[in-house]
Short mmCIF file of C-alpha atoms and ligand atoms in Angstrom, two decimals:
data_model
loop_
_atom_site.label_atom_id
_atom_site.label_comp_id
_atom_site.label_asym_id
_atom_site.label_seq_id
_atom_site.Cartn_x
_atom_site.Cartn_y
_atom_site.Cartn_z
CA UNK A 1 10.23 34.89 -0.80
CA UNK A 2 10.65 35.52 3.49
CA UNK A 3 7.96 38.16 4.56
CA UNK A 4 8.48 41.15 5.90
CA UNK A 5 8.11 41.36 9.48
CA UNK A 6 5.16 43.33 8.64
CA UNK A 7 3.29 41.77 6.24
CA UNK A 8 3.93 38.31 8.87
CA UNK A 9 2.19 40.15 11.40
CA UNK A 10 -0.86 40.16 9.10
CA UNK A 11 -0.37 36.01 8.42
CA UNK A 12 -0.12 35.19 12.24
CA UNK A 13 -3.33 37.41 12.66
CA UNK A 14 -5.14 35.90 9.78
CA UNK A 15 -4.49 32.61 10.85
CA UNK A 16 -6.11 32.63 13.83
CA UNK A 17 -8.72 35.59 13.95
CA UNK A 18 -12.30 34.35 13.02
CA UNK A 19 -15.55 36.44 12.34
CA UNK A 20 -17.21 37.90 15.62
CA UNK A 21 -13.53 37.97 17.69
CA UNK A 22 -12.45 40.53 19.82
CA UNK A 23 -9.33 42.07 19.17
CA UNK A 24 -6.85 44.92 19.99
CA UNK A 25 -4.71 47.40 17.80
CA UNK A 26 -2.83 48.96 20.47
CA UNK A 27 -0.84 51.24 17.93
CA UNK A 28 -3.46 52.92 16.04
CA UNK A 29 -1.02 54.93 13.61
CA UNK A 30 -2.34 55.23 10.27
CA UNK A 31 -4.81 52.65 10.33
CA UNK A 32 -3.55 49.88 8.65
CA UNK A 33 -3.64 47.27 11.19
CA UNK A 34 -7.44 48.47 12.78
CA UNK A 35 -8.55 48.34 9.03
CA UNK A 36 -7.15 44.59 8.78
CA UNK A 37 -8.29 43.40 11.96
CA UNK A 38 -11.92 45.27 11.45
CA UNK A 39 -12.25 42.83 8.00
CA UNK A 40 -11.09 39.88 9.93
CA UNK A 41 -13.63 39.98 12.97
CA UNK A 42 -16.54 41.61 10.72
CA UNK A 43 -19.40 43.56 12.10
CA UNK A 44 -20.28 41.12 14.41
CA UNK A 45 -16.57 41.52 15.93
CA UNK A 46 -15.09 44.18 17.68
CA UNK A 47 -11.85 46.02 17.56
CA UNK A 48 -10.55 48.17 20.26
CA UNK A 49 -7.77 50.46 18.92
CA UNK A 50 -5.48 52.50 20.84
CA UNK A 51 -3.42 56.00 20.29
CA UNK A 52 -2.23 58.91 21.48
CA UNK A 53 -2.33 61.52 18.33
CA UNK A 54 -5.55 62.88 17.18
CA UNK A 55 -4.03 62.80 13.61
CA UNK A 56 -3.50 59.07 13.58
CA UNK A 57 -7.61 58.74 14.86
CA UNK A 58 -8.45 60.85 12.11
CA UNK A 59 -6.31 59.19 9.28
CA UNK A 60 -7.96 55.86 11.07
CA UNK A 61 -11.40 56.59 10.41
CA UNK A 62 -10.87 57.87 6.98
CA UNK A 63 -9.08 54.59 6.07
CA UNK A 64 -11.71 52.48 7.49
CA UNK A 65 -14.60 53.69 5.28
CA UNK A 66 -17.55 50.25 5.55
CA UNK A 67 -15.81 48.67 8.18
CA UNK A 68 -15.62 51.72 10.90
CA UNK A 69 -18.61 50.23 12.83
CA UNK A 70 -16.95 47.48 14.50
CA UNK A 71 -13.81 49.46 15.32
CA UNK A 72 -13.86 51.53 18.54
CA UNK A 73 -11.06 53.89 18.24
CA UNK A 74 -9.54 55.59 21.76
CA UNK A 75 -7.54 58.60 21.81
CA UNK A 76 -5.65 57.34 24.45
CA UNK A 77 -2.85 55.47 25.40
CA UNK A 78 -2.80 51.93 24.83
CA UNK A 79 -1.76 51.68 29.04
CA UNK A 80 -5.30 52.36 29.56
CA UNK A 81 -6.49 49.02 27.88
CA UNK A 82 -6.94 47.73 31.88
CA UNK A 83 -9.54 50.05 32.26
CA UNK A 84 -10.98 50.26 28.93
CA UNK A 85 -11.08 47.28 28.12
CA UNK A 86 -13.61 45.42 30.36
CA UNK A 87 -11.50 42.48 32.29
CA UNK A 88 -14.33 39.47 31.41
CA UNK A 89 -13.98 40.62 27.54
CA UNK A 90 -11.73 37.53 26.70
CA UNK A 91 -9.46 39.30 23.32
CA UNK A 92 -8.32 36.85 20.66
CA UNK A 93 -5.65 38.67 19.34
CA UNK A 94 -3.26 41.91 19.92
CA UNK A 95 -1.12 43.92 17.41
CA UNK A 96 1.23 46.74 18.28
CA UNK A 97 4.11 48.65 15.85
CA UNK A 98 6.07 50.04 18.15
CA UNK A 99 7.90 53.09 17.43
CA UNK A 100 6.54 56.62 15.81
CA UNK A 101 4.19 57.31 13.46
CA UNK A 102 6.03 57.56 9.55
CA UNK A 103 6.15 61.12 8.19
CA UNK A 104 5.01 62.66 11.54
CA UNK A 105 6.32 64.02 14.95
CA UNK A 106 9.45 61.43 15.33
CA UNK A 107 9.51 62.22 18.92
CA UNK A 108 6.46 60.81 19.64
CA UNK A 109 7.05 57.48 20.31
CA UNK A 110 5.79 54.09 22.15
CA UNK A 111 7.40 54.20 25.72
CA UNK A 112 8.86 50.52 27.65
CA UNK A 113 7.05 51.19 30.79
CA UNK A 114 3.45 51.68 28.89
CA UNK A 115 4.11 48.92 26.49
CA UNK A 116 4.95 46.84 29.33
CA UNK A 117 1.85 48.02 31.17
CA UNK A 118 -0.24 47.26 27.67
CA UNK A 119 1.06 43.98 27.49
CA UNK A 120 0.17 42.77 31.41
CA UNK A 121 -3.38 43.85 30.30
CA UNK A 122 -3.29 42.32 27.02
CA UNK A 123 -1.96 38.62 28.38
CA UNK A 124 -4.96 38.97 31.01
CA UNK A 125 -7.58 38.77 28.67
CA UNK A 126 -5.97 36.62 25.72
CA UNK A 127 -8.11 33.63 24.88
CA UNK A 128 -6.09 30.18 24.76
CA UNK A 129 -4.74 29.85 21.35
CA UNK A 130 -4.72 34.01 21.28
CA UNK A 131 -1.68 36.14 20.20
CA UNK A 132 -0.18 39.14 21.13
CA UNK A 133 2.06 40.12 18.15
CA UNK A 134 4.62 43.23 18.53
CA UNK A 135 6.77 44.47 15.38
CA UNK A 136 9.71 46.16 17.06
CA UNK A 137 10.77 49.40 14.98
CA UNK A 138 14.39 50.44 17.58
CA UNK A 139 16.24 52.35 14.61
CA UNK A 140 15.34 55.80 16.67
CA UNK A 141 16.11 57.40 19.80
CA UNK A 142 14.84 55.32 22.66
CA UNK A 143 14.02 52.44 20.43
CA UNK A 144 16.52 50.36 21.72
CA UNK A 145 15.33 50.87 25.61
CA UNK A 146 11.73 49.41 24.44
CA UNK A 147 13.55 46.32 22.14
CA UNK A 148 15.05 45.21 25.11
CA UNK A 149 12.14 45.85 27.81
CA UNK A 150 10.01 43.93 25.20
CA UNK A 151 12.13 41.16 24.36
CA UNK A 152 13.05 40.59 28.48
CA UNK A 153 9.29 40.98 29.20
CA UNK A 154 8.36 38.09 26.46
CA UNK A 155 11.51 35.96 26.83
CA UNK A 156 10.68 35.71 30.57
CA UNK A 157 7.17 34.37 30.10
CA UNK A 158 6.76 30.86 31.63
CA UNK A 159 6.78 28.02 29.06
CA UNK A 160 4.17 26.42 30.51
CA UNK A 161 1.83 29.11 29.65
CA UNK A 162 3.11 30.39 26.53
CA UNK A 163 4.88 29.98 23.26
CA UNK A 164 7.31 32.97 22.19
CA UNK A 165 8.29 33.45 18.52
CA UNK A 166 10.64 35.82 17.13
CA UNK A 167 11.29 36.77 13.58
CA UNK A 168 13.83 39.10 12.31
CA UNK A 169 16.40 39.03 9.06
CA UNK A 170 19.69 39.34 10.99
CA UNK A 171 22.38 39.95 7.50
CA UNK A 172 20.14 43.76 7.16
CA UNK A 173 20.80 47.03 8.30
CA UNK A 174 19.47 49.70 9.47
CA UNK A 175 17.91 47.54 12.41
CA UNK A 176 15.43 45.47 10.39
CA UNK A 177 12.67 44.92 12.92
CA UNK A 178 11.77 42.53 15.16
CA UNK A 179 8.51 40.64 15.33
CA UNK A 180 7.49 39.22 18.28
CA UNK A 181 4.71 36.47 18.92
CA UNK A 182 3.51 35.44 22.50
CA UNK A 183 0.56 32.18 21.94
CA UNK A 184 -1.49 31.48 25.00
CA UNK A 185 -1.18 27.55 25.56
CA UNK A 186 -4.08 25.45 26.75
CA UNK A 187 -3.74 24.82 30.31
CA UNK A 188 -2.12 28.35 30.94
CA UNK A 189 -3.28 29.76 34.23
CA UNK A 190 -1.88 33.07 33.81
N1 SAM B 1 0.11 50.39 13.11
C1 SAM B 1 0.24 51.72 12.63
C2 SAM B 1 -0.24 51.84 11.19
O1 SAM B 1 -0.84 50.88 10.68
O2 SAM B 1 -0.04 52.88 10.58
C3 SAM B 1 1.61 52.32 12.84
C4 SAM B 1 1.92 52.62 14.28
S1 SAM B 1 3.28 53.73 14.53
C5 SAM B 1 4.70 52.74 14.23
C6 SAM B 1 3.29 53.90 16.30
C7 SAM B 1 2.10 54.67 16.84
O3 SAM B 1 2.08 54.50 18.25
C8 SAM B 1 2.14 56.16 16.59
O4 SAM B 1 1.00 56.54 15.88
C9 SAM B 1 2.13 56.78 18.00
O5 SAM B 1 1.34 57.95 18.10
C10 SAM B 1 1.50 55.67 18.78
N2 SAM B 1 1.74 55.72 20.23
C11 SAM B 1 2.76 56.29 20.93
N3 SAM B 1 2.58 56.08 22.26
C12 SAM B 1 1.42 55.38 22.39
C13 SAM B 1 0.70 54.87 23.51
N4 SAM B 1 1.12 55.03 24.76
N5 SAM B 1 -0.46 54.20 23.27
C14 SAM B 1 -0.92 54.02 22.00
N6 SAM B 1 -0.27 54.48 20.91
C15 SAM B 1 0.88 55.15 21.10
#
């Protein structure tokens, strides 16, 4: 069977992220992704993960349990990566979910111009052969704004520097995601 958009996140993560990496969950959310990424890079690795609700830190550290020492978890907005982030700290891979948090505040959600700042910082410091993944959830109010700020952001990347994947079932409804894969090429100067 296809995968989910979701669970081929996880396979385009897995297949590159080694133990000891640096990586970034820029949507914090419940967890799930900082808990995956904190197995992949191991205690000798080091995830930085981003978000804005003090519940989703909390539901975050309860999830992560043995792994919670190589996570850093901000409470703070994933445009901050420039500054928290240190610039030399070269990041093998980047996940976001954009959208709001299931069964919580549904009008809290991921914003184009902050994404779009997260990503400038993200591409900055992704190692060649890195990837910034983004699963697009645009069912809700404003989601559509963000699809289409991320999708002119990526498609616009130069070729030269950078492969761009999408992934999406187009015969579903309810605006099935999108997932979204930028690879840094060898040779990219940017
Ligand atoms: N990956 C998460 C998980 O495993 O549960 C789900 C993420 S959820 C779809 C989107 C999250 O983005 C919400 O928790 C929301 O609070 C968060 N968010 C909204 N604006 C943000 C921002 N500027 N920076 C970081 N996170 C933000």
């Amino acid at each position: 069977m296809l995968q989910t958009a979701l669970r081929y996140s996880h396979t385009l993560l897995k297949e590159i992220i080694q133990p000891g990496d640096q990586v970034i969950d820029a949507t914090m959310g419940n967890g799930n992704d900082t808990l995956f990424l904190s197995e992949l890079v191991g205690p000798e690795g080091k995830v930085y993960a981003f978000d804005i609700q003090e519940q989703a830190l909390a539901n975050t550290r309860e999830k992560l349990g043995d792994a919670a020492p190589q996570a850093s978890l901000f409470l703070a907005g994933h445009e901050t990566i420039e500054t928290n982030v240190p610039e030399d700290q070269p990041i093998k891979a980047a996940i976001f979910n954009l959208g709001y948090l299931p069964n919580s505040d549904k009008t809290i959600i991921t914003l184009p111009e902050t994404t779009k700042q997260a990503m400038d910082a993200i591409l900055k410091r992704l190692t060649v052969g890195g990837r910034m993944i983004l699963v697009i959830y645009y069912g809700h109010d404003g989601g559509a704004a963000e699809k289409n700020e991320v999708l002119n952001y990526c498609g616009d990347l130069p070729q030269k520097s950078y492969n761009v994947l999408t992934y999406q079932f187009i015969n579903q409804k309810n605006n099935p995601p999108i997932l979204v894969c930028v690879e840094k090429k060898k040779g990219s100067q940017e």
